[in-house]
PDB file of C-alpha atoms in Angstrom:
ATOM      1  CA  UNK A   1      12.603 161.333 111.977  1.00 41.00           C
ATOM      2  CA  UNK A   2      16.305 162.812 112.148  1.00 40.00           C
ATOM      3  CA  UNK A   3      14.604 165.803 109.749  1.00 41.00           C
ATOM      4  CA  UNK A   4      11.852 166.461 112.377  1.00 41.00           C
ATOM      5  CA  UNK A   5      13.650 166.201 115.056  1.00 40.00           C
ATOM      6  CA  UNK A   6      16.244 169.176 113.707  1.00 42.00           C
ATOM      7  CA  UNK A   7      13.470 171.404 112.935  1.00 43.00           C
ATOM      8  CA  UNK A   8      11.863 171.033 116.576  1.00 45.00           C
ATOM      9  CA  UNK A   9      15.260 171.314 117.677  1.00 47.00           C
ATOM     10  CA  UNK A  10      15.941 174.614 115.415  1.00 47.00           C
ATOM     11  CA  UNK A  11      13.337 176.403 117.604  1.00 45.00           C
ATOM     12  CA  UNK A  12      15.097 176.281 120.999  1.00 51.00           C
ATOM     13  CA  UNK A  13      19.166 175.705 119.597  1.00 53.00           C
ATOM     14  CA  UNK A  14      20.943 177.776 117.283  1.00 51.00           C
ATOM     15  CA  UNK A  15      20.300 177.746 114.205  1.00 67.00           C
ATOM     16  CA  UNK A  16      23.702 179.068 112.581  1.00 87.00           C
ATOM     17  CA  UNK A  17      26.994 177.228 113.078  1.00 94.00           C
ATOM     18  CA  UNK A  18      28.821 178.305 116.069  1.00 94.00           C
ATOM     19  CA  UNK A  19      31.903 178.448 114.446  1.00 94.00           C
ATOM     20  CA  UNK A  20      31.537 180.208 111.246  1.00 94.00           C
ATOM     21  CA  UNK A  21      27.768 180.893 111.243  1.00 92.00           C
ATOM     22  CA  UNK A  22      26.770 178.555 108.063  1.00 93.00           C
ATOM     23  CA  UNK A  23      22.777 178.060 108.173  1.00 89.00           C
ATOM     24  CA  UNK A  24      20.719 175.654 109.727  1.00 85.00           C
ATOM     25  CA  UNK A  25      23.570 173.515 111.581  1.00 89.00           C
ATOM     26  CA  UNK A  26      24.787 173.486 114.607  1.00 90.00           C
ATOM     27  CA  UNK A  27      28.572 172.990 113.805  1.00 94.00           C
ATOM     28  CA  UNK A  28      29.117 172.436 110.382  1.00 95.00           C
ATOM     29  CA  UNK A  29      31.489 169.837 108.410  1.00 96.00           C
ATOM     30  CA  UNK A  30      34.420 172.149 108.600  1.00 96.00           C
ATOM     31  CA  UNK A  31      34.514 173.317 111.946  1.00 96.00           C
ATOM     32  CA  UNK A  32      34.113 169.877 113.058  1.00 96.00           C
ATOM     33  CA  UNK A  33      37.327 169.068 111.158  1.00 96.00           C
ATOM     34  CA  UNK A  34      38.842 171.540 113.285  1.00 96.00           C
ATOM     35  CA  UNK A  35      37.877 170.282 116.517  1.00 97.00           C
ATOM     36  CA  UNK A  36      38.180 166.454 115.020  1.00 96.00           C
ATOM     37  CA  UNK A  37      41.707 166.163 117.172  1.00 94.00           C
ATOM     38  CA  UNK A  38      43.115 165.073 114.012  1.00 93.00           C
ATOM     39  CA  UNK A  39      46.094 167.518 114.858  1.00 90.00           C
ATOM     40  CA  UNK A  40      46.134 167.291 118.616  1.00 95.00           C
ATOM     41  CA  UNK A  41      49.493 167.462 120.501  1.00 95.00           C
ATOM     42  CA  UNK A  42      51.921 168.579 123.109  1.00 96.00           C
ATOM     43  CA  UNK A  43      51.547 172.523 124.231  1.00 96.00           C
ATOM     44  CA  UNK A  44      53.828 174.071 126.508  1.00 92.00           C
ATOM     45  CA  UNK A  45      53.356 177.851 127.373  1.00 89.00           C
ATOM     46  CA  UNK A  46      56.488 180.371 127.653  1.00 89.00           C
ATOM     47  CA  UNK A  47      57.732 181.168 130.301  1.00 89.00           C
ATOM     48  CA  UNK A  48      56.519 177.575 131.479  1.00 91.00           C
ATOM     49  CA  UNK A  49      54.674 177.905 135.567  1.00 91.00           C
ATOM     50  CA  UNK A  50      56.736 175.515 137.972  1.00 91.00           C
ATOM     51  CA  UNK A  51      55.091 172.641 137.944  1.00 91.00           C
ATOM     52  CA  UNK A  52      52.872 172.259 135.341  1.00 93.00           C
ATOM     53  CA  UNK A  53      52.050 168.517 134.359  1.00 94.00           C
ATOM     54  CA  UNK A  54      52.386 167.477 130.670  1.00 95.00           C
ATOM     55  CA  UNK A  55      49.874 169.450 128.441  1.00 97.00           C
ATOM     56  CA  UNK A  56      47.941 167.857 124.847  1.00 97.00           C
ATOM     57  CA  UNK A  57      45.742 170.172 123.135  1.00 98.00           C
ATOM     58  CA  UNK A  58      43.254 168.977 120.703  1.00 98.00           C
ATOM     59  CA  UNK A  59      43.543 172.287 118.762  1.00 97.00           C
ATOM     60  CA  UNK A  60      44.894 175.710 118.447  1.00 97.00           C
ATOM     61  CA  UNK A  61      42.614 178.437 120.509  1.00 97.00           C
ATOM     62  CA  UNK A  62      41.494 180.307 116.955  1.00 96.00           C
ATOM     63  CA  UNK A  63      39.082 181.161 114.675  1.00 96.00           C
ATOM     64  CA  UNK A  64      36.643 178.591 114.745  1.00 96.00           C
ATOM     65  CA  UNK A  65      37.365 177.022 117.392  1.00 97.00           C
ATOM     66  CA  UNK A  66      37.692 180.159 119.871  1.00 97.00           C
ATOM     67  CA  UNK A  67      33.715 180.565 118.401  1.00 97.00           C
ATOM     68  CA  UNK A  68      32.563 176.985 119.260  1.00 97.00           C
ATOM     69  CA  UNK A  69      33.977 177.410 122.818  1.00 97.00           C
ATOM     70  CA  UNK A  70      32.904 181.205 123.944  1.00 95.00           C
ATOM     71  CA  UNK A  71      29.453 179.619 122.356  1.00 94.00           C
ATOM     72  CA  UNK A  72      29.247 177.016 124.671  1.00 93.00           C
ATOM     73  CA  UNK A  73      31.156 179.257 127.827  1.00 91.00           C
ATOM     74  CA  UNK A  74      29.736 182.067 127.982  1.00 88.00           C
ATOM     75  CA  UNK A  75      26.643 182.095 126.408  1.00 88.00           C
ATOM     76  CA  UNK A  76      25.217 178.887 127.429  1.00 86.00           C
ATOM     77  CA  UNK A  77      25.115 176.736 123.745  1.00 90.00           C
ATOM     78  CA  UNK A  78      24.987 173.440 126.008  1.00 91.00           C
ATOM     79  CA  UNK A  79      24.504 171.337 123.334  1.00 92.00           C
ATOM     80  CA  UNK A  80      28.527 172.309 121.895  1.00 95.00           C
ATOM     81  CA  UNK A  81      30.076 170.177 124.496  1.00 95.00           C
ATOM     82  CA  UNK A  82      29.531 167.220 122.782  1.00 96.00           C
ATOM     83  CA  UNK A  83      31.617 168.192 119.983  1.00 97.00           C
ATOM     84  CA  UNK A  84      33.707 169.738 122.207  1.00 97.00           C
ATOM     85  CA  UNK A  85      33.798 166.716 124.112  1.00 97.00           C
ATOM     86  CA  UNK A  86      35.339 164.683 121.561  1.00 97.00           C
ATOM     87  CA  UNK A  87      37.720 167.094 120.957  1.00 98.00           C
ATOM     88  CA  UNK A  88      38.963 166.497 124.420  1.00 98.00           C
ATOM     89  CA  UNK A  89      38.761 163.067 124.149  1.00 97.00           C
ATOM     90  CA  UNK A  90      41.072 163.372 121.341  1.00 97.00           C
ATOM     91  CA  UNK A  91      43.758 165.287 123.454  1.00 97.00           C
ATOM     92  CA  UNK A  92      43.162 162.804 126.165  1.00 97.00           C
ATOM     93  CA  UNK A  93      44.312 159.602 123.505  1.00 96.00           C
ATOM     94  CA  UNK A  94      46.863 161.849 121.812  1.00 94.00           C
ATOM     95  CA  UNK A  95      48.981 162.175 125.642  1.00 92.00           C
ATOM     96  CA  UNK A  96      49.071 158.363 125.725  1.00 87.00           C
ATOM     97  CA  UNK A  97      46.292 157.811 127.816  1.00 84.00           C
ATOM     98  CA  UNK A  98      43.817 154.774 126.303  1.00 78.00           C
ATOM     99  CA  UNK A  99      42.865 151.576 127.039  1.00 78.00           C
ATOM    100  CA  UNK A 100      45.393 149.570 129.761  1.00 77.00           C
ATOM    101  CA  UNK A 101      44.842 149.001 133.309  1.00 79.00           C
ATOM    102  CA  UNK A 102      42.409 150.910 135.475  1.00 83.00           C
ATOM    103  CA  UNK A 103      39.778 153.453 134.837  1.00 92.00           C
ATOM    104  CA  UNK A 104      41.172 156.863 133.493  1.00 96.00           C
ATOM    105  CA  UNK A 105      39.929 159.564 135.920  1.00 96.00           C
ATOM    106  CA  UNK A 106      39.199 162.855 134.170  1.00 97.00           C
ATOM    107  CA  UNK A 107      39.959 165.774 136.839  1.00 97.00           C
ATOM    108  CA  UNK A 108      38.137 168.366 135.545  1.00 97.00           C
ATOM    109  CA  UNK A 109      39.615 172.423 137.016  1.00 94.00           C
ATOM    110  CA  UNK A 110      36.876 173.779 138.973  1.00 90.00           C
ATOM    111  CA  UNK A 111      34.997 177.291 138.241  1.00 83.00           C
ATOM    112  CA  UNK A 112      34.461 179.337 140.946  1.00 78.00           C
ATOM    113  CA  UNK A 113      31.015 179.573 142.238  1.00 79.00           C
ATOM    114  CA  UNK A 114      29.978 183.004 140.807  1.00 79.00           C
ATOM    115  CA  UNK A 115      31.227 181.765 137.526  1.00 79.00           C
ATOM    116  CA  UNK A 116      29.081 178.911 137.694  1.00 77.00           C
ATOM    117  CA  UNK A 117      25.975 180.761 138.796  1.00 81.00           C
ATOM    118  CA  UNK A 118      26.400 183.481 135.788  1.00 79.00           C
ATOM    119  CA  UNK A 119      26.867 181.483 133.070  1.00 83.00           C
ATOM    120  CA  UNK A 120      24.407 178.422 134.255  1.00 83.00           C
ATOM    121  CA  UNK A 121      27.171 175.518 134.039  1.00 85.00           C
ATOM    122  CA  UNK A 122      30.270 174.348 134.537  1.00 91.00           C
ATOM    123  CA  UNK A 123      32.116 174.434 131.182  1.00 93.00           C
ATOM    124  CA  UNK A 124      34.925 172.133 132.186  1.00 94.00           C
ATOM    125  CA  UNK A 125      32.952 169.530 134.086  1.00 94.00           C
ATOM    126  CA  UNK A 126      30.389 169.407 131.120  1.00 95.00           C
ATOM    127  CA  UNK A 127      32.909 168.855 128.268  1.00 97.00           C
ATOM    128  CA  UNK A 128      34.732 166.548 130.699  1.00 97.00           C
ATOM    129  CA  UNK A 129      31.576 164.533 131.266  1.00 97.00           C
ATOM    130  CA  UNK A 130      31.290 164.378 126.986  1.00 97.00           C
ATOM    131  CA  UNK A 131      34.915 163.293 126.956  1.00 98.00           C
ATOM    132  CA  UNK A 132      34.494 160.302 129.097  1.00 97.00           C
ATOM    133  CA  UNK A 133      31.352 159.280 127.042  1.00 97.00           C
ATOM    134  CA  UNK A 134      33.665 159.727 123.965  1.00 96.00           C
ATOM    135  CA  UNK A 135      36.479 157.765 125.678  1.00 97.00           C
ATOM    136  CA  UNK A 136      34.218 154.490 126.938  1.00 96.00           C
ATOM    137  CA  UNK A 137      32.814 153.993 122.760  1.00 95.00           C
ATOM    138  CA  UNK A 138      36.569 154.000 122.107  1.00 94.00           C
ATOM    139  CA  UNK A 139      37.289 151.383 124.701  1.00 94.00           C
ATOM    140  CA  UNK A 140      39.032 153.350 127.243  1.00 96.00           C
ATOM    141  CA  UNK A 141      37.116 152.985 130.998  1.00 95.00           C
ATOM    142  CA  UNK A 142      36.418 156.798 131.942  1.00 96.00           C
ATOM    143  CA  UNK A 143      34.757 158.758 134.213  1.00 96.00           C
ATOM    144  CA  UNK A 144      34.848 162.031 135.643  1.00 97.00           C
ATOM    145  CA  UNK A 145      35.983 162.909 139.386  1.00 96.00           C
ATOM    146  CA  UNK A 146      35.517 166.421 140.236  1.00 95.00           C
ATOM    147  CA  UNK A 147      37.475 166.019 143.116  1.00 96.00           C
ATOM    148  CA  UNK A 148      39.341 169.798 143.182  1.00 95.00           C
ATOM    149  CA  UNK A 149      37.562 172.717 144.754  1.00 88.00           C
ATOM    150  CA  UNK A 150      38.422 176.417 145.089  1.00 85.00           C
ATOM    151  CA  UNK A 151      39.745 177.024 148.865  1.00 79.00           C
ATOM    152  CA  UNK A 152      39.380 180.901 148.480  1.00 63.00           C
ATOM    153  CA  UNK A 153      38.459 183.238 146.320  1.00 66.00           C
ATOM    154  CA  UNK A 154      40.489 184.267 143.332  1.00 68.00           C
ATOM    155  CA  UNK A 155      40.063 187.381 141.411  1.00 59.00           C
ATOM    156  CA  UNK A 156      38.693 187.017 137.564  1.00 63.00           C
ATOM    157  CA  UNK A 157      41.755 185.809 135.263  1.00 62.00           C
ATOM    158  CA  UNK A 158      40.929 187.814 131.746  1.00 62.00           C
ATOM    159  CA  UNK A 159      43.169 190.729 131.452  1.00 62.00           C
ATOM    160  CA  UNK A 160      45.647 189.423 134.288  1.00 59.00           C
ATOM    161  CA  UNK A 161      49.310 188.294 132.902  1.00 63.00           C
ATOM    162  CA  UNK A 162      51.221 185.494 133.080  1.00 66.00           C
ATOM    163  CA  UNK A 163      52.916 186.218 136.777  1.00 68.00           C
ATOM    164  CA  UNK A 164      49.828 187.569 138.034  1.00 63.00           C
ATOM    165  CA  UNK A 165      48.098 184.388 137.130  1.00 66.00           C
ATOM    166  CA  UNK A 166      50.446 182.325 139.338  1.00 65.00           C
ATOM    167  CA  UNK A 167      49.858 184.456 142.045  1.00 61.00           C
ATOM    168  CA  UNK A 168      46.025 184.859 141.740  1.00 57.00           C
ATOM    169  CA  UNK A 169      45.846 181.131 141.995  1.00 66.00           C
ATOM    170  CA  UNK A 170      48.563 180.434 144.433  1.00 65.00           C
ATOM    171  CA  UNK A 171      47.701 177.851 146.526  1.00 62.00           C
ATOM    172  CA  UNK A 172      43.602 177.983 145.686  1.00 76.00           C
ATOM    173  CA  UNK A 173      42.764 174.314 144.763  1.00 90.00           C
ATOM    174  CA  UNK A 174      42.458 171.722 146.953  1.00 90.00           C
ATOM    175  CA  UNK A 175      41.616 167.981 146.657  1.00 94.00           C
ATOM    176  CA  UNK A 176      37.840 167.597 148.223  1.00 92.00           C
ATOM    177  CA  UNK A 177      37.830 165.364 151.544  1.00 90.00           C
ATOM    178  CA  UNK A 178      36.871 162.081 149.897  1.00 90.00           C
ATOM    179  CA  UNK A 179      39.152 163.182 146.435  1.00 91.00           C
ATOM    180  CA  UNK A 180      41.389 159.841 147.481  1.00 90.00           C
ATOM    181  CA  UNK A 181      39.087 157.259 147.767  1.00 90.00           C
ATOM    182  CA  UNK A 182      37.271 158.673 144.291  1.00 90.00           C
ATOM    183  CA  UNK A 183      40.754 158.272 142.473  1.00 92.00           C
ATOM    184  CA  UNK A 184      42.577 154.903 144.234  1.00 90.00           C
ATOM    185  CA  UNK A 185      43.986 153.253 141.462  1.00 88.00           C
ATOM    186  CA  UNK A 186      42.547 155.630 138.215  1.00 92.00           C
ATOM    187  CA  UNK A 187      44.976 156.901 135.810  1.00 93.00           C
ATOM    188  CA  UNK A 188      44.567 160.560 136.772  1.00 95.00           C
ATOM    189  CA  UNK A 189      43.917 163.660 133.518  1.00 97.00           C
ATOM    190  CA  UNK A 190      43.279 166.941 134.503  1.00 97.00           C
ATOM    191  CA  UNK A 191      40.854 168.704 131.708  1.00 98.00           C
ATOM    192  CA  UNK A 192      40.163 171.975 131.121  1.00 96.00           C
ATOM    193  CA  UNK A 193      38.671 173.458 128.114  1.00 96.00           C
ATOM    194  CA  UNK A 194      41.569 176.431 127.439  1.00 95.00           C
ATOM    195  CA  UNK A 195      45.045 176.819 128.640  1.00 95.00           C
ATOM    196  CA  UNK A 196      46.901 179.707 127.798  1.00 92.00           C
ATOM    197  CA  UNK A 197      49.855 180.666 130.532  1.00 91.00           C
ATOM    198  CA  UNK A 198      49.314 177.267 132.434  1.00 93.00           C
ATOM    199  CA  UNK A 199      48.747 178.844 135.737  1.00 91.00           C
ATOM    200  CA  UNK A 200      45.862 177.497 136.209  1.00 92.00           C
ATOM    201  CA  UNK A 201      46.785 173.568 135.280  1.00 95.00           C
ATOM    202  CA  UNK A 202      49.980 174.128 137.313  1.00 94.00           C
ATOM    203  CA  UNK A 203      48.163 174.915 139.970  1.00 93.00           C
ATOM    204  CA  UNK A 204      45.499 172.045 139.837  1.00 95.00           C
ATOM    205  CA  UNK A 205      48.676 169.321 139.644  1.00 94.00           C
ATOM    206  CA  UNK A 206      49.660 171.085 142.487  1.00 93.00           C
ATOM    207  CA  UNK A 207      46.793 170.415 144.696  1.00 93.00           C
ATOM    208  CA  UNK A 208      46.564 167.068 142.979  1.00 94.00           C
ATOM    209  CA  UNK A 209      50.135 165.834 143.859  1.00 92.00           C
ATOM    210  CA  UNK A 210      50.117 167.580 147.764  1.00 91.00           C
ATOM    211  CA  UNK A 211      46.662 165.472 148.267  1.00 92.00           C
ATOM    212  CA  UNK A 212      48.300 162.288 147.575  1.00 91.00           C
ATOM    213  CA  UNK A 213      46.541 161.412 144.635  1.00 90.00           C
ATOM    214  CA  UNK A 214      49.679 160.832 142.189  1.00 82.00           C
ATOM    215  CA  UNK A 215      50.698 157.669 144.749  1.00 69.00           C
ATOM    216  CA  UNK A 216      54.637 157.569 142.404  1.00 69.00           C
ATOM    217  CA  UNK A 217      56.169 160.964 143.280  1.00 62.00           C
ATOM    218  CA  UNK A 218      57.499 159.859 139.572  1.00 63.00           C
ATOM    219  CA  UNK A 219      54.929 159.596 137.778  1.00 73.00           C
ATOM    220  CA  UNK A 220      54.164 161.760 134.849  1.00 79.00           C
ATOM    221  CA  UNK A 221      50.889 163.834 135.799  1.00 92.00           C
ATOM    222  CA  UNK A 222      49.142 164.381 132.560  1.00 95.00           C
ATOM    223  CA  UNK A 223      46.649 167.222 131.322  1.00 97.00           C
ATOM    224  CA  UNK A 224      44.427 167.464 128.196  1.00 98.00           C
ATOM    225  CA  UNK A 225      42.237 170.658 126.801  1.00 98.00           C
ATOM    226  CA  UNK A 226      40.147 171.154 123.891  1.00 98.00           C
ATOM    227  CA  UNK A 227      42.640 174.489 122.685  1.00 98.00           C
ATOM    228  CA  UNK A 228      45.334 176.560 122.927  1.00 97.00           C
ATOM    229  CA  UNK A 229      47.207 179.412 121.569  1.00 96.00           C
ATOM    230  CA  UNK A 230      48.438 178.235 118.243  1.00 95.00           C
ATOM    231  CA  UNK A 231      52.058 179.298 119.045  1.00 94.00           C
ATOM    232  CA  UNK A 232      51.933 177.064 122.215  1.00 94.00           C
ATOM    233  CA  UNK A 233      52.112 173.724 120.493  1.00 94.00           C
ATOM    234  CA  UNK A 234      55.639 171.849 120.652  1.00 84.00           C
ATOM    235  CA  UNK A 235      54.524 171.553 116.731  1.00 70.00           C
ATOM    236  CA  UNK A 236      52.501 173.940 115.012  1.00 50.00           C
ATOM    237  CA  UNK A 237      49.471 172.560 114.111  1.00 50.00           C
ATOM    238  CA  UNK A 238      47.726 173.381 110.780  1.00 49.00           C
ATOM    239  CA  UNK A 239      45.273 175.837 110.381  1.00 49.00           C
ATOM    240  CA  UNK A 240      42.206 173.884 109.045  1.00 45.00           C
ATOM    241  CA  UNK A 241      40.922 175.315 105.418  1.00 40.00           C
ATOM    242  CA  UNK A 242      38.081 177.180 105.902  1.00 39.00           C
TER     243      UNK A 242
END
């Protein structure tokens, strides 16, 4: 059954590995290793945006792993965010956050509209949505609120720098009108599937802490990704063999 179901599914999915472009699998053995979360930990970008919450990374943003994610991104390989979705779910246990009291409430960072009408999905809220089926098998109650929202429109981040970025995003999130009541008592994680200057994170905790939602002014706000640059990580992670 599992061998006719890959062949019917070979017709409409890729066929080559996203991540190194071995045959006939999706991802294969070794670029799951690489997104396994084995090696996830602490990242924290230089210079370091004001106010950006506590950052675990499931893996560095290379090779591999920068494959599997433009796959699923940008050209639509939906069926990548499961994988991808346990990576996440790996950064999310590897910041502390598993099974105690309350639900854990994955805050996914928003796309902008355009974004989401190009590419046909929202990255972030799909691996977010894997993450929290990857986090309830492992005993820790998840869900995802997408409770943030762009306020304005902000000008496409690829090619913009690390100041630039603040400013672009300045102020653009908010907390959607019934954000509060979708979050009382959650522990709160805001996902994203790449952070490279932070801007963007620091700007979601932002909106996040000015809406209330972080009830201990505190309390540690805590964020979790799939990647990051590989000389981002408080530790360098190891390059898995390929």
């Amino acid at each position: 059954m599992r061998g006719w179901w890959q062949e019917l599914a070979g017709l409409v999915l890729p066929v080559d590995c996203a991540g190194c472009g071995a045959v006939r699998v999706l991802v294969c053995d070794g670029c799951r290793g690489a997104l396994s979360g084995a090696l996830a930990g602490p990242v924290g970008p230089s210079p370091r945006p004001e106010g950006l919450p506590v950052v675990q990374a499931a893996a560095a943003y290379e090779g591999a792993v920068r494959a599997v994610l433009l796959a699923h991104k940008e050209r639509g390989a939906l069926p990548l965010a499961g994988v991808l979705g346990g990576a996440l779910a790996a950064a999310v246990l590897a910041g502390g956050t598993g099974p105690g009291p309350g639900e854990v409430a994955l805050v996914p960072v928003p796309s902008a509209r355009r974004q989401v009408r190009a590419r046909g999905h929202d990255p972030a809220r799909r691996i977010a949505l894997a993450a929290a089926g990857r986090l309830r098998r492992a005993g820790v109650p998840a869900r995802v609120a997408s409770v943030l929202g762009l306020r304005r429109a902000v000008a496409d981040q690829a090619g913009l720098g690390a100041r630039q970025r603040r400013e672009n995003l300045a102020g653009a999130l908010a907390v959607r009108r019934d954000g509060v009541r979708l979050t009382r008592g959650a522990r709160i994680v805001l996902v994203d599937d790449v952070v490279t200057t932070g801007a963007t994170l620091a700007e979601a905790a932002r909106a996040v802490r000015a809406a209330g939602l972080v009830a201990d002014p505190g309390a540690v706000l805590r964020a979790a990704v799939v990647a990051a640059p590989a000389d981002s990580f408080v530790r360098a992670p190891r390059t898995a063999a390929r």
